[in-house]
Short mmCIF file of C-alpha atoms in Angstrom, two decimals:
data_model
loop_
_atom_site.label_atom_id
_atom_site.label_comp_id
_atom_site.label_asym_id
_atom_site.label_seq_id
_atom_site.Cartn_x
_atom_site.Cartn_y
_atom_site.Cartn_z
CA UNK M 1 0.88 -16.95 -13.51
CA UNK M 2 2.59 -16.75 -10.26
CA UNK M 3 1.82 -13.12 -9.64
CA UNK M 4 4.29 -11.56 -7.13
CA UNK M 5 6.95 -13.79 -5.50
CA UNK M 6 9.48 -13.00 -2.78
CA UNK M 7 12.76 -14.76 -1.85
CA UNK M 8 13.49 -15.78 0.77
CA UNK M 9 10.54 -16.41 3.03
CA UNK M 10 12.40 -16.25 6.35
CA UNK M 11 15.84 -14.99 7.29
CA UNK M 12 17.93 -14.46 10.44
CA UNK M 13 20.83 -12.18 10.39
CA UNK M 14 23.38 -10.95 12.86
CA UNK M 15 23.91 -7.22 13.32
CA UNK M 16 26.14 -5.91 10.64
CA UNK M 17 25.56 -8.65 8.03
CA UNK M 18 24.17 -7.85 4.59
CA UNK M 19 21.56 -9.32 2.49
CA UNK M 20 19.28 -8.98 -0.47
CA UNK M 21 15.60 -9.59 -0.76
CA UNK M 22 14.35 -10.49 -4.25
CA UNK M 23 10.91 -9.55 -5.55
CA UNK M 24 9.72 -10.89 -8.85
CA UNK M 25 6.43 -10.34 -10.78
CA UNK M 26 5.14 -11.92 -13.91
CA UNK M 27 2.29 -9.53 -14.57
CA UNK M 28 4.30 -7.05 -16.69
CA UNK M 29 3.69 -4.34 -14.11
CA UNK M 30 5.47 -1.05 -14.43
CA UNK M 31 5.41 -0.02 -10.74
CA UNK M 32 6.96 -2.03 -7.80
CA UNK M 33 7.12 -1.21 -4.13
CA UNK M 34 8.87 -2.46 -0.97
CA UNK M 35 7.08 -2.03 2.43
CA UNK M 36 7.87 -3.11 5.91
CA UNK M 37 5.21 -4.12 8.33
CA UNK M 38 5.68 -3.70 12.10
CA UNK M 39 3.13 -4.41 14.81
CA UNK M 40 0.72 -1.36 15.28
CA UNK M 41 2.31 0.51 12.55
CA UNK M 42 0.69 -0.78 9.39
CA UNK M 43 2.59 -0.88 6.08
CA UNK M 44 5.32 1.71 5.57
CA UNK M 45 6.81 2.40 2.21
CA UNK M 46 10.60 2.02 1.97
CA UNK M 47 11.49 2.48 -1.67
CA UNK M 48 9.51 2.15 -4.99
CA UNK M 49 10.04 2.23 -8.69
CA UNK M 50 7.94 3.55 -11.54
CA UNK M 51 9.81 1.70 -14.20
CA UNK M 52 12.84 -0.32 -15.08
CA UNK M 53 16.03 1.57 -14.14
CA UNK M 54 14.17 4.04 -11.79
CA UNK M 55 13.83 4.02 -8.04
CA UNK M 56 12.61 6.60 -5.47
CA UNK M 57 12.49 6.86 -1.69
CA UNK M 58 9.48 6.29 0.31
CA UNK M 59 8.64 7.03 3.92
CA UNK M 60 11.41 5.02 5.65
CA UNK M 61 14.37 4.70 3.27
CA UNK M 62 17.28 4.87 5.64
CA UNK M 63 19.39 1.72 5.86
CA UNK M 64 17.98 0.32 2.70
CA UNK M 65 19.05 0.40 -1.08
CA UNK M 66 17.04 -0.87 -4.07
CA UNK M 67 17.70 -1.73 -7.72
CA UNK M 68 15.31 -2.31 -10.64
CA UNK M 69 17.64 -3.62 -13.42
CA UNK M 70 14.89 -5.69 -15.01
CA UNK M 71 11.26 -4.73 -15.33
CA UNK M 72 10.11 -8.01 -13.59
CA UNK M 73 12.59 -7.73 -10.60
CA UNK M 74 12.88 -5.33 -7.65
CA UNK M 75 15.71 -5.96 -5.17
CA UNK M 76 15.88 -4.61 -1.69
CA UNK M 77 19.30 -4.60 0.00
CA UNK M 78 20.48 -4.08 3.67
CA UNK M 79 24.14 -3.23 3.70
CA UNK M 80 24.59 -3.46 7.47
CA UNK M 81 21.61 -4.97 9.18
CA UNK M 82 20.47 -3.48 12.59
CA UNK M 83 17.92 -5.08 15.18
CA UNK M 84 15.55 -2.13 14.26
CA UNK M 85 15.25 -3.57 10.83
CA UNK M 86 13.57 -6.74 12.24
CA UNK M 87 10.24 -6.78 10.40
CA UNK M 88 8.10 -8.52 7.80
CA UNK M 89 8.94 -7.17 4.37
CA UNK M 90 6.30 -7.07 1.51
CA UNK M 91 6.78 -6.29 -2.00
CA UNK M 92 3.99 -5.16 -4.22
CA UNK M 93 3.37 -4.27 -7.90
CA UNK M 94 0.95 -2.43 -10.00
CA UNK M 95 0.20 -1.62 -13.70
CA UNK M 96 1.02 2.01 -13.61
CA UNK M 97 -0.39 2.55 -17.08
CA UNK M 98 -3.82 3.45 -18.58
CA UNK M 99 -6.22 0.72 -17.61
CA UNK M 100 -9.19 -0.24 -15.39
CA UNK M 101 -6.90 -1.25 -12.51
CA UNK M 102 -3.98 1.17 -12.75
CA UNK M 103 -3.75 1.66 -9.09
CA UNK M 104 -4.33 -1.66 -7.67
CA UNK M 105 -1.33 -2.98 -5.84
CA UNK M 106 -0.69 -6.66 -5.68
CA UNK M 107 1.31 -7.93 -2.82
CA UNK M 108 3.78 -10.78 -2.44
CA UNK M 109 3.72 -13.30 0.40
CA UNK M 110 6.31 -11.49 2.57
CA UNK M 111 9.73 -12.18 4.03
CA UNK M 112 10.13 -12.39 7.75
CA UNK M 113 13.57 -10.99 8.69
CA UNK M 114 15.06 -11.24 12.23
CA UNK M 115 18.25 -9.22 13.04
CA UNK M 116 20.07 -10.32 16.23
CA UNK Y 1 3.17 14.12 2.95
CA UNK Y 2 -0.11 12.23 3.31
CA UNK Y 3 -1.24 11.16 6.67
CA UNK Y 4 -3.95 8.48 7.16
CA UNK Y 5 -5.57 7.75 10.49
CA UNK Y 6 -7.75 4.68 11.16
CA UNK Y 7 -10.18 3.87 13.90
CA UNK Y 8 -10.81 1.76 15.79
CA UNK Y 9 -7.62 -0.24 16.23
CA UNK Y 10 -9.63 -3.34 17.26
CA UNK Y 11 -13.32 -4.22 16.66
CA UNK Y 12 -15.33 -7.13 18.10
CA UNK Y 13 -18.70 -7.88 16.60
CA UNK Y 14 -21.11 -10.94 16.82
CA UNK Y 15 -21.77 -12.91 13.71
CA UNK Y 16 -24.40 -11.29 11.66
CA UNK Y 17 -23.87 -7.73 12.94
CA UNK Y 18 -22.50 -4.98 11.00
CA UNK Y 19 -18.85 -3.50 11.25
CA UNK Y 20 -17.70 -0.03 10.41
CA UNK Y 21 -14.14 1.18 10.17
CA UNK Y 22 -13.29 4.71 9.59
CA UNK Y 23 -10.23 6.46 8.07
CA UNK Y 24 -9.22 10.18 7.59
CA UNK Y 25 -6.68 11.56 5.31
CA UNK Y 26 -4.79 14.86 5.16
CA UNK Y 27 -3.94 15.41 1.46
CA UNK Y 28 -6.76 17.02 -0.34
CA UNK Y 29 -5.16 15.90 -3.74
CA UNK Y 30 -5.49 12.15 -2.77
CA UNK Y 31 -7.96 10.58 -5.26
CA UNK Y 32 -7.72 6.68 -4.74
CA UNK Y 33 -8.69 4.89 -1.58
CA UNK Y 34 -8.30 1.13 -1.39
CA UNK Y 35 -9.04 -1.14 1.53
CA UNK Y 36 -6.91 -4.29 2.06
CA UNK Y 37 -7.72 -7.30 4.19
CA UNK Y 38 -4.82 -9.29 5.93
CA UNK Y 39 -5.48 -12.68 7.41
CA UNK Y 40 -2.91 -13.92 9.97
CA UNK Y 41 0.42 -14.68 8.29
CA UNK Y 42 -0.84 -13.85 4.89
CA UNK Y 43 -0.34 -10.99 2.46
CA UNK Y 44 -2.64 -7.93 2.20
CA UNK Y 45 -5.29 -8.31 -0.43
CA UNK Y 46 -7.46 -5.72 -1.97
CA UNK Y 47 -11.18 -6.11 -1.11
CA UNK Y 48 -12.63 -2.86 -2.43
CA UNK Y 49 -11.50 0.51 -3.64
CA UNK Y 50 -13.03 3.91 -4.30
CA UNK Y 51 -11.95 6.87 -6.44
CA UNK Y 52 -12.57 10.54 -5.69
CA UNK Y 53 -15.33 10.99 -8.32
CA UNK Y 54 -17.59 8.38 -6.57
CA UNK Y 55 -19.21 8.81 -3.12
CA UNK Y 56 -20.07 5.24 -2.61
CA UNK Y 57 -19.28 1.79 -3.87
CA UNK Y 58 -20.72 -1.53 -2.93
CA UNK Y 59 -19.67 -5.20 -3.48
CA UNK Y 60 -22.04 -7.81 -1.89
CA UNK Y 61 -21.62 -7.33 1.87
CA UNK Y 62 -18.97 -4.83 1.62
CA UNK Y 63 -19.29 -1.03 0.87
CA UNK Y 64 -17.07 1.92 1.09
CA UNK Y 65 -18.12 5.70 1.42
CA UNK Y 66 -16.17 8.78 0.61
CA UNK Y 67 -16.60 12.18 1.88
CA UNK Y 68 -14.09 14.36 0.16
CA UNK Y 69 -15.08 17.55 1.95
CA UNK Y 70 -14.50 16.15 5.32
CA UNK Y 71 -11.54 13.99 4.04
CA UNK Y 72 -12.77 10.74 5.45
CA UNK Y 73 -13.80 7.37 4.06
CA UNK Y 74 -15.22 4.28 5.78
CA UNK Y 75 -15.58 0.51 5.26
CA UNK Y 76 -18.95 -1.13 6.00
CA UNK Y 77 -19.21 -4.89 6.39
CA UNK Y 78 -22.77 -6.22 6.81
CA UNK Y 79 -23.92 -9.58 8.00
CA UNK Y 80 -20.47 -10.35 9.25
CA UNK Y 81 -19.07 -13.89 9.25
CA UNK Y 82 -16.33 -15.66 11.04
CA UNK Y 83 -14.21 -15.57 7.87
CA UNK Y 84 -14.29 -11.77 8.01
CA UNK Y 85 -11.99 -11.94 11.01
CA UNK Y 86 -8.75 -10.30 9.97
CA UNK Y 87 -6.82 -7.04 9.97
CA UNK Y 88 -8.10 -4.41 7.67
CA UNK Y 89 -6.18 -1.57 6.29
CA UNK Y 90 -7.19 1.70 4.50
CA UNK Y 91 -4.90 3.61 2.22
CA UNK Y 92 -4.74 6.77 0.18
CA UNK Y 93 -2.82 7.85 -2.86
CA UNK Y 94 -2.75 10.81 -5.35
CA UNK Y 95 -2.89 8.68 -8.48
CA UNK Y 96 -0.18 7.44 -10.90
CA UNK Y 97 3.56 7.96 -11.46
CA UNK Y 98 5.50 9.01 -8.40
CA UNK Y 99 2.21 9.88 -6.80
CA UNK Y 100 1.09 6.31 -6.93
CA UNK Y 101 2.50 5.41 -3.67
CA UNK Y 102 0.02 4.45 -1.06
CA UNK Y 103 -0.14 5.72 2.53
CA UNK Y 104 -1.64 3.10 4.94
CA UNK Y 105 -3.56 3.51 8.07
CA UNK Y 106 -2.31 1.50 11.08
CA UNK Y 107 -4.97 -1.20 10.75
CA UNK Y 108 -8.07 -2.51 12.44
CA UNK Y 109 -8.22 -5.96 13.90
CA UNK Y 110 -11.79 -7.28 13.39
CA UNK Y 111 -12.90 -10.24 15.42
CA UNK Y 112 -16.21 -11.81 14.61
CA UNK Y 113 -17.57 -14.01 17.41
CA UNK Y 114 -20.15 -16.62 17.22
#
């Protein structure tokens, strides 16, 4: 049981390049989330999904797109990377259904992205 | 939307002393309040959480208190140890579905000195 995994762990992009970050979970969770973490600003929600085929905007969605084609995967895309998107990106997931731990979010190990 | 404020931003205590971190929230409909610990270079991990129908919850050296009227909640760590050194985040959410999204505080860096 790997929990929540993220690919890649590190990436350096040039301004204007595109890339996709992959999040995968093997806990059969309904809900998945993408956050970015910047110094002094905590974790800010980018986009999230409450089920396969659904997505919704979070606090800072501009410049990002997401897709949830399979329940276990949640992809975060940057179409045209900008230096302001330099950050550590965390994926998380939670059950989302009735249960004793419906709200607990489990985080992946993070992806450190640098945009030059 | 929800706004969560967290204080202090840094906290230094001696080993064995207690540490208290405080958070306030703005949305009176919020009903779930987790606390996460993040060690350097690692992922955030849940250490304790509390729901709005409970005023206090304790787990060994860690406790959380919630005052819904004042819209604030606090993390208490007793008998601190060097391994408690980390960044701690509070968060709040309104529940399930599209309301399940967490709003985080900006974090408290706790340093436990020998």
